[in-house]
Coordinates of C-alpha atoms in Angstrom, one line a residue:
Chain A
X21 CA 0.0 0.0 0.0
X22 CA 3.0 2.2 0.9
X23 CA 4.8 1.1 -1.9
X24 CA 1.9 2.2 -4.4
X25 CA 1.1 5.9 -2.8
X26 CA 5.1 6.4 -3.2
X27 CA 4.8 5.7 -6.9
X28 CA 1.8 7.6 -7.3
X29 CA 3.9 10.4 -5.2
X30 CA 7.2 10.2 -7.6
X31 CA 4.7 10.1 -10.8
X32 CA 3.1 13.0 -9.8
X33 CA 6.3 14.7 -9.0
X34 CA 7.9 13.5 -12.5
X35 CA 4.8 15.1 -14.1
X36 CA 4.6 18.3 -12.2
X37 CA 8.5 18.8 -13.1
X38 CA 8.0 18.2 -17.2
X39 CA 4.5 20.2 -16.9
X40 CA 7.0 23.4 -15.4
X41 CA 9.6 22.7 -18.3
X42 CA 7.4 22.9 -20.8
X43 CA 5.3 26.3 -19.3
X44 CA 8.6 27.5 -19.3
X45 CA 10.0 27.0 -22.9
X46 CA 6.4 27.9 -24.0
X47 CA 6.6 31.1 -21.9
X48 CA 10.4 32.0 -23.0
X49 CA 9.4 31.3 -27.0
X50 CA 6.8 33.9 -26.7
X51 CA 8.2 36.3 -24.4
X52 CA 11.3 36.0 -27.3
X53 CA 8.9 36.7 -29.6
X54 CA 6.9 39.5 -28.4
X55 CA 10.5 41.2 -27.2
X56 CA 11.6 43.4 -30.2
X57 CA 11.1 47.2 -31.3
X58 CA 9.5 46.4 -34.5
X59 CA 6.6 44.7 -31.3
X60 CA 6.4 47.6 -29.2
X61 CA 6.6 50.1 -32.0
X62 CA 3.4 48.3 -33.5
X63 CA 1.4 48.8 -29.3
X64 CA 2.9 51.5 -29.4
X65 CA 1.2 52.6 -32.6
X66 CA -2.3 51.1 -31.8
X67 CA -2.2 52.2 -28.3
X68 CA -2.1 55.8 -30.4
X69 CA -5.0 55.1 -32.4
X70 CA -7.1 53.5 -29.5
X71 CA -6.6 56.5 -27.4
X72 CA -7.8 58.9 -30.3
X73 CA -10.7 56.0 -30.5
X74 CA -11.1 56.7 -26.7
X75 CA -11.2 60.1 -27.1
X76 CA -14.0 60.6 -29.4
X77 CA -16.3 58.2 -28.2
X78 CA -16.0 60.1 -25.1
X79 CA -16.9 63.1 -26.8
X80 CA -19.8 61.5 -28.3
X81 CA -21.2 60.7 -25.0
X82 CA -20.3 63.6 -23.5
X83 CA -22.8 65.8 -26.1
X84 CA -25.3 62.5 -26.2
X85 CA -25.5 62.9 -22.4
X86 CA -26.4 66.5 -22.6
X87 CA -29.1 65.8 -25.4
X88 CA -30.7 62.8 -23.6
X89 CA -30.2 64.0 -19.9
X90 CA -28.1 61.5 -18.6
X91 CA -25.0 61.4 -16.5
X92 CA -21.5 60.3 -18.0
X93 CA -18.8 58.2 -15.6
X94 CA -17.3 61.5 -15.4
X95 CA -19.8 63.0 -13.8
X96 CA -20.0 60.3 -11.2
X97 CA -16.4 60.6 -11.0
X98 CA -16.8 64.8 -10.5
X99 CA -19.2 64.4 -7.3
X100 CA -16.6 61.4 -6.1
X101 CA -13.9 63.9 -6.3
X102 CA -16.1 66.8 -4.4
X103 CA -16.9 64.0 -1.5
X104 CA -13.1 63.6 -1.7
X105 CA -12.2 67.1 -1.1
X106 CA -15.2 67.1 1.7
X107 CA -13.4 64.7 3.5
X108 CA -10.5 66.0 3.2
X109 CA -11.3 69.6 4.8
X110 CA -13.0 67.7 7.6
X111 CA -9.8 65.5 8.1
X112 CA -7.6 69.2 8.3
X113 CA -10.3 70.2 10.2
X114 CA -10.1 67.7 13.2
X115 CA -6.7 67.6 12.8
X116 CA -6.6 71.4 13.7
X117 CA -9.3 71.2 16.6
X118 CA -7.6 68.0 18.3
X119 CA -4.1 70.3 18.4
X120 CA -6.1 72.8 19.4
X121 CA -7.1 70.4 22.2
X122 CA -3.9 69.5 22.8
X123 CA -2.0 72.5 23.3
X124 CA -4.9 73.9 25.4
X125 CA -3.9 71.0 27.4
X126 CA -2.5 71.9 30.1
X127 CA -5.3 75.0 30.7
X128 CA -8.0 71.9 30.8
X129 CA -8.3 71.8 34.8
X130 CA -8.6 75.3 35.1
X131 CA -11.0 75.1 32.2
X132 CA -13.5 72.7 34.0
X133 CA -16.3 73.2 35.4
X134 CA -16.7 71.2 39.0
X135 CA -19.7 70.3 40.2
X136 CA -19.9 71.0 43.5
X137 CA -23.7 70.1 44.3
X138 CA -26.0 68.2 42.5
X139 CA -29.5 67.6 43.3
X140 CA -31.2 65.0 41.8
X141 CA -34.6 65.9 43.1
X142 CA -34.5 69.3 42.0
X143 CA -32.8 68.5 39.0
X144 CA -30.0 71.2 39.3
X145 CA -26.5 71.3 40.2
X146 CA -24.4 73.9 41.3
X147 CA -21.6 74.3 39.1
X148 CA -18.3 76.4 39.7
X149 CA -15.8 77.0 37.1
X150 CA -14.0 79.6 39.2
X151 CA -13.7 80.1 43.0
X152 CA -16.8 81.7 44.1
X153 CA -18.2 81.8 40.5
X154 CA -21.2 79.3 41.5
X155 CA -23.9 78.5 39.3
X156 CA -26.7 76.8 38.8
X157 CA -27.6 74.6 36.0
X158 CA -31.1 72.9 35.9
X159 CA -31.4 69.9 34.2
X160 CA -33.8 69.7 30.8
X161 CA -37.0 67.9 31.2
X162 CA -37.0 66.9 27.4
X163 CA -33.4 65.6 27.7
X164 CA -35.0 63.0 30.0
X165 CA -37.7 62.2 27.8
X166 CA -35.2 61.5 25.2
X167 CA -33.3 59.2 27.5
Chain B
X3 CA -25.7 41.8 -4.5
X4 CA -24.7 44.3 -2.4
X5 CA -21.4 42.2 -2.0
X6 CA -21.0 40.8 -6.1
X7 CA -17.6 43.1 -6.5
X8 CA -16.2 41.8 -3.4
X9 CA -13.0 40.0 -3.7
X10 CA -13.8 36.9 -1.1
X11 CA -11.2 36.4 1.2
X12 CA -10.1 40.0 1.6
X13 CA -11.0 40.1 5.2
X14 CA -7.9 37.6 5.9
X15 CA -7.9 35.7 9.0
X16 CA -6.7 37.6 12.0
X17 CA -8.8 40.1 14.0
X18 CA -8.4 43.2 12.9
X19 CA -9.9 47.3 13.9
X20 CA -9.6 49.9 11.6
X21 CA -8.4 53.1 13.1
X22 CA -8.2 55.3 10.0
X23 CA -9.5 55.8 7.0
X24 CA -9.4 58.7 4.0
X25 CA -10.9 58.3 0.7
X26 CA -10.6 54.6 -0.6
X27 CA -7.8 53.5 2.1
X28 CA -8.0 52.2 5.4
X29 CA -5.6 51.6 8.3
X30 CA -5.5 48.4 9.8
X31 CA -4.9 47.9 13.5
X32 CA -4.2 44.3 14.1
X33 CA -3.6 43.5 18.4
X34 CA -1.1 41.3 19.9
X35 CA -2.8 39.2 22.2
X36 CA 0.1 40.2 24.6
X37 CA 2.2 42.9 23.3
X38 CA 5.7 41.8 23.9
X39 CA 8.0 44.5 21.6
X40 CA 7.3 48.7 22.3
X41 CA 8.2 48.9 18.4
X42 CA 5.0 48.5 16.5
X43 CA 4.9 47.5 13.0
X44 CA 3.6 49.7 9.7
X45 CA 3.2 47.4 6.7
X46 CA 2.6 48.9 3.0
X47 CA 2.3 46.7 0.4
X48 CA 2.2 47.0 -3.3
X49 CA -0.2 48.9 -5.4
X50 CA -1.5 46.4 -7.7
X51 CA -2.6 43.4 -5.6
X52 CA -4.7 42.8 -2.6
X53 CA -2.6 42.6 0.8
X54 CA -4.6 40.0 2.1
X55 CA -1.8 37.5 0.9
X56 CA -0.3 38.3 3.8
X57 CA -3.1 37.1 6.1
X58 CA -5.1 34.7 3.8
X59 CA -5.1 31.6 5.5
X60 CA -4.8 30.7 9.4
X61 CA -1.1 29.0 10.0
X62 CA 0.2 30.7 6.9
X63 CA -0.4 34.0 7.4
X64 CA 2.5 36.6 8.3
X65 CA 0.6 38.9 9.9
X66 CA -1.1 36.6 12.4
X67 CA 2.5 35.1 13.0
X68 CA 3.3 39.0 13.6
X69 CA 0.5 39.5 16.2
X70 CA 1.7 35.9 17.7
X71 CA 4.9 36.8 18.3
X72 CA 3.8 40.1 20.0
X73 CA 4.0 42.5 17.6
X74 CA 1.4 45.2 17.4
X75 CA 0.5 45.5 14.0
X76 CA -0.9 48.1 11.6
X77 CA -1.5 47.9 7.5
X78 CA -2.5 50.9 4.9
X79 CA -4.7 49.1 2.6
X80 CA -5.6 51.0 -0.3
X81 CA -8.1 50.1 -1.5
X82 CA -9.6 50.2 -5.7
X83 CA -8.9 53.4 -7.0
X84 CA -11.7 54.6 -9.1
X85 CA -12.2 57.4 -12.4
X86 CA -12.0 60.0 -9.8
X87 CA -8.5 59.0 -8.5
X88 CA -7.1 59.1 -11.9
X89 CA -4.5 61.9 -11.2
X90 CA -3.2 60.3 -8.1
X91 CA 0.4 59.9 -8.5
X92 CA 3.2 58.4 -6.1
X93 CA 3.7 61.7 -4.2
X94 CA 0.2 61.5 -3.3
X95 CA 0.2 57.7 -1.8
X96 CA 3.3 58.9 -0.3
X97 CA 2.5 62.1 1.8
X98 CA -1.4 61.9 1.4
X99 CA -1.5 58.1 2.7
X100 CA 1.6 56.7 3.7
X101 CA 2.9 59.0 6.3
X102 CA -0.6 60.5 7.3
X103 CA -1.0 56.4 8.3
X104 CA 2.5 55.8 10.2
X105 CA 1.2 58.9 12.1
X106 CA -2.1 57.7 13.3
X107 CA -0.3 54.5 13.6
X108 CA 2.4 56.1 15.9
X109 CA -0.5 58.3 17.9
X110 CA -2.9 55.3 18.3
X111 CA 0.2 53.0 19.8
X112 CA 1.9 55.8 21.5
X113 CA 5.0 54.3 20.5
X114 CA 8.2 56.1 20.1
X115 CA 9.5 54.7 17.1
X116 CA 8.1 52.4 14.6
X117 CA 9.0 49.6 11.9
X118 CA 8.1 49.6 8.3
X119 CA 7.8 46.4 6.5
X120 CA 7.9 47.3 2.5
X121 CA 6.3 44.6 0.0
X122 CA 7.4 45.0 -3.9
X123 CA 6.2 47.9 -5.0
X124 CA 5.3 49.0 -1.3
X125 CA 8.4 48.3 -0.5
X126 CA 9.2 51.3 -3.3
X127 CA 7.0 53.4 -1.8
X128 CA 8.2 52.9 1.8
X129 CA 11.9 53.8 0.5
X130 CA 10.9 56.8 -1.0
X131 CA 9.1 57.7 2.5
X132 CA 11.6 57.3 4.4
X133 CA 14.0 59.2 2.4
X134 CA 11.8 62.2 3.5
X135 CA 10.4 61.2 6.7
X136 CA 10.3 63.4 9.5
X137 CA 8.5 60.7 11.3
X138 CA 10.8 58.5 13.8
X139 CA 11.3 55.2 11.9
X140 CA 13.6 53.0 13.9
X141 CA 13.6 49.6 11.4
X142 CA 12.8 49.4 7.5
X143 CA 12.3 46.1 5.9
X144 CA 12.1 45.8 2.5
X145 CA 10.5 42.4 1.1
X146 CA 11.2 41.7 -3.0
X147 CA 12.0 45.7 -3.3
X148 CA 13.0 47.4 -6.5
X149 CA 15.2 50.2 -6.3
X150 CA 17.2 50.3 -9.5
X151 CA 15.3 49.6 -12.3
X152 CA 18.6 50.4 -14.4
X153 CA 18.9 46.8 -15.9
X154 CA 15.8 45.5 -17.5
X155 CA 14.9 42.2 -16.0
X156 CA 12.6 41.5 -19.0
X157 CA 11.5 42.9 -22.3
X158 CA 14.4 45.0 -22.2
X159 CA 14.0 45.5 -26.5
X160 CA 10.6 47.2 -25.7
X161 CA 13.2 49.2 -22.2
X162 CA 15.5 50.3 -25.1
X163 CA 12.8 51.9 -27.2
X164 CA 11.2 53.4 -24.4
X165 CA 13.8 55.1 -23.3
X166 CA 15.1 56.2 -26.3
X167 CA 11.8 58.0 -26.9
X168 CA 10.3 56.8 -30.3
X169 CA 7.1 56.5 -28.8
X170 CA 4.8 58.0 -26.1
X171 CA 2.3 56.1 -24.3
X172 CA 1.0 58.7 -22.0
X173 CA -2.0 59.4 -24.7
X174 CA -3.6 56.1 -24.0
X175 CA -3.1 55.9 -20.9
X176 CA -4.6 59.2 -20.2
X177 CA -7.5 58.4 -21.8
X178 CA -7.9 55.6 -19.6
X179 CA -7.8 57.5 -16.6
X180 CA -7.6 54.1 -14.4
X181 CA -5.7 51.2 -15.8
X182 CA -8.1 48.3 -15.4
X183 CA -7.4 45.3 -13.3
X184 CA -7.7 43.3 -16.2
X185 CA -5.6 45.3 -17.8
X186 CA -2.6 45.0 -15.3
X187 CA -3.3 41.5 -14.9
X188 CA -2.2 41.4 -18.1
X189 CA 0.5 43.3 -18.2
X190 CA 2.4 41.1 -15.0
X191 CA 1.4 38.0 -16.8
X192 CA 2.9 39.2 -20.3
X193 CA 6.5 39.7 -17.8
X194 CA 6.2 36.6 -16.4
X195 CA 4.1 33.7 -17.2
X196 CA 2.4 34.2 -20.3
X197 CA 1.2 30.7 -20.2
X198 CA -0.2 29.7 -17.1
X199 CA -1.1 26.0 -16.5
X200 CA 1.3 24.5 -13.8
X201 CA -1.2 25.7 -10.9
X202 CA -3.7 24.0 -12.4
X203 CA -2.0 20.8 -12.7
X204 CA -0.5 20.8 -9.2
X205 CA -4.7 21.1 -8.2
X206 CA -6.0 18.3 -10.1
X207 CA -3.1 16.2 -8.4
X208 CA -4.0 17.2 -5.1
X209 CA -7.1 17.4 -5.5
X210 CA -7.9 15.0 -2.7
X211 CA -6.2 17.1 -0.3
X212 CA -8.8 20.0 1.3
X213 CA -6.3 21.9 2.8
X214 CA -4.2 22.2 -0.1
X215 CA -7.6 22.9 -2.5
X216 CA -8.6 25.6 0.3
X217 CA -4.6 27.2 0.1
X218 CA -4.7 27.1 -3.6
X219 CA -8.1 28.5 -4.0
X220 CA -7.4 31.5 -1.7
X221 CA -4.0 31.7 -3.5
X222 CA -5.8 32.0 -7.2
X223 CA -7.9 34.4 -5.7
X224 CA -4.9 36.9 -4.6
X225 CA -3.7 36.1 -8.0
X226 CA -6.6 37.0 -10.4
X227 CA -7.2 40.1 -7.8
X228 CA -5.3 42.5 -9.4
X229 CA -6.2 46.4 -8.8
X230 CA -6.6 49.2 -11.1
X231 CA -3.9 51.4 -11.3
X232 CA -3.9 55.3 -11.4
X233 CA -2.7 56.6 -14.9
X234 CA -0.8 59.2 -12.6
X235 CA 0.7 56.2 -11.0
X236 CA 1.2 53.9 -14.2
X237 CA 2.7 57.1 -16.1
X238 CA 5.3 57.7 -13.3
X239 CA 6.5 54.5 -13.5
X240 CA 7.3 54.3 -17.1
X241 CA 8.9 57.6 -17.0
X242 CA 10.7 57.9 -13.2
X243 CA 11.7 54.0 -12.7
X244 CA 11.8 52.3 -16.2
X245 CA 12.7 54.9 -18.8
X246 CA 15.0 57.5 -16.0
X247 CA 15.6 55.2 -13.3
X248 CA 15.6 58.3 -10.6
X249 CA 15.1 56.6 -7.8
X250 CA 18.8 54.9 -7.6
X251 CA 20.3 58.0 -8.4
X252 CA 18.7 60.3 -5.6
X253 CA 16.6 62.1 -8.9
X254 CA 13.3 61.5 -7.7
X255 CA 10.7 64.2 -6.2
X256 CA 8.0 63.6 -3.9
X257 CA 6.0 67.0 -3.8
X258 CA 9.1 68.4 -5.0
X259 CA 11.4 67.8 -1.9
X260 CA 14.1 65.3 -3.6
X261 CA 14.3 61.4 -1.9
X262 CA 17.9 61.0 -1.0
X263 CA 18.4 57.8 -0.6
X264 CA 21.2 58.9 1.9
X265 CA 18.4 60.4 4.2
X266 CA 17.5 56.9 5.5
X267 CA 19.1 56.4 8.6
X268 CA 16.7 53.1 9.5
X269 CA 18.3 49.5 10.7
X270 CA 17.6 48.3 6.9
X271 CA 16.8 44.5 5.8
X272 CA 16.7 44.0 2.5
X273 CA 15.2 40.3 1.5
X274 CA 15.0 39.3 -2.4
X275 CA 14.9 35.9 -3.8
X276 CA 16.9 33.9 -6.2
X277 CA 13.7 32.7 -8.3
X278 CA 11.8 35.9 -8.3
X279 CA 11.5 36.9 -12.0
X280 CA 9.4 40.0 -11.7
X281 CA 11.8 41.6 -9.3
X282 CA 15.3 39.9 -9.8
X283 CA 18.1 40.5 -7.5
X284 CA 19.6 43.9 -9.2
X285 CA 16.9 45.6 -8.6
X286 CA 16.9 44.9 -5.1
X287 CA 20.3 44.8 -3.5
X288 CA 21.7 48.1 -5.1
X289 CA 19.6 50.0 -2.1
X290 CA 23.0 48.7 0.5
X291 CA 25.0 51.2 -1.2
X292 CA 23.2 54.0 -1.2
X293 CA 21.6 54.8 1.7
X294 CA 22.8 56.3 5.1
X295 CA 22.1 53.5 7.7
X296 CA 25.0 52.1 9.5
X297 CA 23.3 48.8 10.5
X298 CA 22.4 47.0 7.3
X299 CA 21.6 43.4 6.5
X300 CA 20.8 41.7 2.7
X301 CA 19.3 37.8 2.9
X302 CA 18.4 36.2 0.5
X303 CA 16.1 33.1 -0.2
X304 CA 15.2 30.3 -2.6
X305 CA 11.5 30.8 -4.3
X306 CA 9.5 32.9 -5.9
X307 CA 7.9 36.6 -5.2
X308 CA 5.5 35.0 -2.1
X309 CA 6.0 33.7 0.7
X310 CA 9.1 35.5 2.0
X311 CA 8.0 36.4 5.6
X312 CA 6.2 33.0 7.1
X313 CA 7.3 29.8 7.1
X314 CA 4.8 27.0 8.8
X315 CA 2.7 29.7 10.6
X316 CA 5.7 31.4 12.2
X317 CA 8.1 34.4 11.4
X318 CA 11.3 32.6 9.5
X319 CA 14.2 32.8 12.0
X320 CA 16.5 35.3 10.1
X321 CA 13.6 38.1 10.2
X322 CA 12.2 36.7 14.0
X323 CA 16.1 37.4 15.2
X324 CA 16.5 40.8 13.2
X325 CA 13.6 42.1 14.3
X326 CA 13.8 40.6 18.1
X327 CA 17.0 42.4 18.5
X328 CA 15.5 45.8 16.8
X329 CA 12.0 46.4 18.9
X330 CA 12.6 46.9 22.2
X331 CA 11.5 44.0 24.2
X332 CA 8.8 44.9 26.7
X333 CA 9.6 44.3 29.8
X334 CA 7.0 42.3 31.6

């Protein structure tokens, strides 16, 4: 039984190695054959054409989408763009305020208002931000509701 | 339907948070389970294929060997560029992406230095960032890199015309806007394997064999998943690596600030492969020569372009050693 499975093993491995031999001649021959200039002039030639090709079948649809009131890949890619530049502004923009909070740092705990009361039955709290600043802040009946 | 353009598998194996995201990119956060390096690790790979190789199958992936071994990791995925991206060029992935993400990286881990690992292409792209970071990278590593794209590995006929300037490209590729996947599928296949049946022989004979038909299917998938490419992308590779080869001689610009090679003061590790016929060894190891770092280290391995940075579910012991020795062992 072992005997078998280690022939079918060193078939499959004979096989495997004569299959990559011949990929590779196969590959080399036409890799040979597409590598010259007289090749890449030709692409190089076509890809000319195929871009004027491109260009005026864009055209086309460009004036067809104006006449029949549809929009072009392009002007999916134009409102892509403007989220793009959205996101960028409010990527600077948090950027700048989380410095902001940063550098303002160390002006935090003088910043902060303490609560130095709270009553829950009246719903207020007395709030100082600066020695004998107190305040009182009374809680919102609709925030509650919300909750 | 919702999820008919998805490519499966692209969610890879290991458990992973997203901490950033801008435009089509998003930046990873994968968590050690217990963090046992203060160096965290920034992975960019390449621009025109999904990074989920590196975390496509549980006990082969790198990354989850990463997170194993206590690294905390983080990857920029870029995701499909579409029409609108068309005029995004290297500088942009560079400034716009790259070091925007080693930054949140850096803030999220509050580390105080951090690790770049550089896949092909990525790999380019993480040189060139560091030749102008200001950010504090302590370790680059670059897997299958090109730097010097002086000697044309292949097709070097159609390298000889190009750069002597009989013919211009750019018009086409303009009018593309975005290079199809197809398209660049093509185009890798044309460099290296034209013809393309060995994979398929190697499945019918193991075909009895799940594990292998679940590896190989995940495998064909990251093959055939090619991206699109941005024609500001594709046109400044033909004309800054293949036709002026800039990068090796210190010529290229990123937003008009030179990358100086010389700049990169990093612990470097360069790894290439003997067998790897899309990025042959010179275009890899010039990089030792040129750049400023005073601990610097080449290896090189048998195989292909895969498979360089896991070997049976763990980190292969010449990178687990270089990078134990560079990331600051916690101390618990």
């Amino acid at each position: 039984m072992l005997h078998s499975s280690n022939n079918k093993d060193e078939r499959n491995k004979r096989l495997k190695v004569k299959a990559i031999k011949v990929e590779n001649e196969w590959n080399e021959a036409i890799k040979s054959g597409l590598n010259k200039e007289s090749v890449f002039r030709i692409v190089g030639l076509e890809s000319e054409l195929e871009a004027e090709k491109l260009r005026k079948l864009r055209e086309h649809v460009e004036v067809l989408s104006l006449k029949y009131n549809f929009p072009t890949k392009n002007d999916v890619a134009n409102i892509a763009k403007l989220l793009i530049q959205i996101e960028e502004k409010i990527d600077r923009l948090e950027g700048q305020l989380q410095e902001g909070t940063t550098s303002s740092g160390q002006n935090q705990d003088r910043n902060m208002v303490t609560v130095i009361l709270e009553d829950m039955a009246e719903r207020q709290a007395i709030v100082s931000s600066l020695p004998g600043h107190d305040e009182k802040i009374v809680r919102s009946l609709v925030s509650d509701h919300d909750e | 339907m919702i999820h008919y353009n998805e490519t499966p598998f692209k969610d890879g194996v290991t458990t992973r948070q997203s901490i950033w995201k801008k435009n089509k990119a998003t930046l990873w956060y994968y968590k050690a389970p217990v963090r046992k390096y203060n160096v965290p690790i920034f992975i960019i790979y390449s621009l025109i294929n999904q990074p989920f190789i590196l975390d496509m199958i549980s006990g082969g992936s790198t990354i989850e060997a990463l997170v194993k071994k206590g690294f905390d990791v983080y990857m920029i995925d870029f995701g499909k560029p579409g029409l609108e991206d068309k005029d995004m060029t290297l500088d942009h992935f560079i400034t716009e992406y790259i070091q925007r993400g080693v930054r949140e990286a850096i803030k999220h881990s509050e580390a105080k230095d951090i690790t770049i690992f550089g896949y092909c292409l990525g790999g380019t792209l993480a040189v060139m960032y560091a030749s102008i970071a200001k950010e504090p990278i302590k370790n680059l590593v670059l897997f299958v890199t090109p730097v010097d794209f002086g000697i044309p590995s292949y097709f070097d006929q159609w390298v000889k015309a190009l750069r002597e300037g009989t013919l211009d490209s750019s018009r086409y590729i303009d009018e593309l806007g975005i290079i199809p996947a197809s398209h660049v599928e093509a185009g890798i296949r044309m460099v290296t394997s034209p013809i393309y049946f060995t994979p398929y022989l190697s499945l019918l004979l193991n075909r009895d064999n799940k594990a292998y038909v679940d590896k190989w299917h995940r495998f064909n998938t990251w093959t055939k998943g090619h991206i699109p490419l941005t024609s500001g992308v594709a046109k400044q590779i033909i004309q800054d690596f293949t036709k002026d080869n800039k990068l090796i001689k210190n010529e290229s610009k990123i937003n008009g600030q030179t990358a100086k090679l010389s700049n990169i003061h990093a612990n470097l590790l360069v790894i290439g492969t003997e067998g790897d016929r899309l990025v042959p060894l010179d275009h890899i190891l010039p990089i030792m020569d040129e750049v400023g770092s005073v601990d610097k280290t080449t290896h090189i391995l048998t195989g292909g372009h895969t498979g360089t940075s896991v070997k049976n579910g763990r980190l292969p012991g010449y990178l687990d050693n270089w990078l134990h020795e560079r990331s600051e062992p916690a101390v618990s």
